[in-house]
XYZ file of C-alpha atoms in Angstrom:
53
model
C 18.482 -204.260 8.955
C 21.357 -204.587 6.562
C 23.968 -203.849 9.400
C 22.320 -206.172 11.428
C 21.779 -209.378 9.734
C 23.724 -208.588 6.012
C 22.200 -208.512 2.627
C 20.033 -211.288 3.055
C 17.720 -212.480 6.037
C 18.102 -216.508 7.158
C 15.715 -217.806 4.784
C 17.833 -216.571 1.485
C 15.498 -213.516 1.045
C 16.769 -210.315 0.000
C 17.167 -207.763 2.985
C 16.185 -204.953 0.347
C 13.317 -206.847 -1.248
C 11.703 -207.410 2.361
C 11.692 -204.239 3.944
C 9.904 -202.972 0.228
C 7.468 -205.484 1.171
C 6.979 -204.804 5.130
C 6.485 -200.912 4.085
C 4.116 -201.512 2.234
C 1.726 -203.723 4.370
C 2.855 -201.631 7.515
C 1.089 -198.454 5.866
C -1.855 -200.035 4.650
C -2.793 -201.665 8.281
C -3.507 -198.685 10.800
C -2.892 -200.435 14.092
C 0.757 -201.409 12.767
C 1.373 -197.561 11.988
C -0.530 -196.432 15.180
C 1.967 -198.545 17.179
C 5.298 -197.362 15.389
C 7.716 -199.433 12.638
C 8.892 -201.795 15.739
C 5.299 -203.234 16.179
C 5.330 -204.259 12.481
C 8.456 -205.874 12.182
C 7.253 -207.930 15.449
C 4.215 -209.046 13.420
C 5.607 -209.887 10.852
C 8.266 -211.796 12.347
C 5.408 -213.558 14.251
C 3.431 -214.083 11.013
C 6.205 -215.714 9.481
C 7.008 -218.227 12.258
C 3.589 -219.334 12.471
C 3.987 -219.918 8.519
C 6.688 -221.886 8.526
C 4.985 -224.600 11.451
């Protein structure tokens, strides 16, 4: 993530800080870790662009 989009992500977040975050919520929901660490970032992404509406 960090070699892709730098330290921090568009909204000012901390790269770092997020993916502590993501792991955490990706192993507690078994579809997301069924379908793989791809499928969880795509969620989330989703997730967080319906937020922001």
């Amino acid at each position: 993530m960090i070699a892709i989009d730098g330290e921090t992500l568009a909204d000012g977040r901390n790269v770092a800080d997020y993916a502590d975050d993501a792991v955490g919520r990706y192993w507690d929901t078994d579809w997301q870790r069924d379908q793989g660490p791809e499928a969880c970032a795509d969620a989330d992404k989703e997730e967080r662009e319906e937020e922001d509406e």
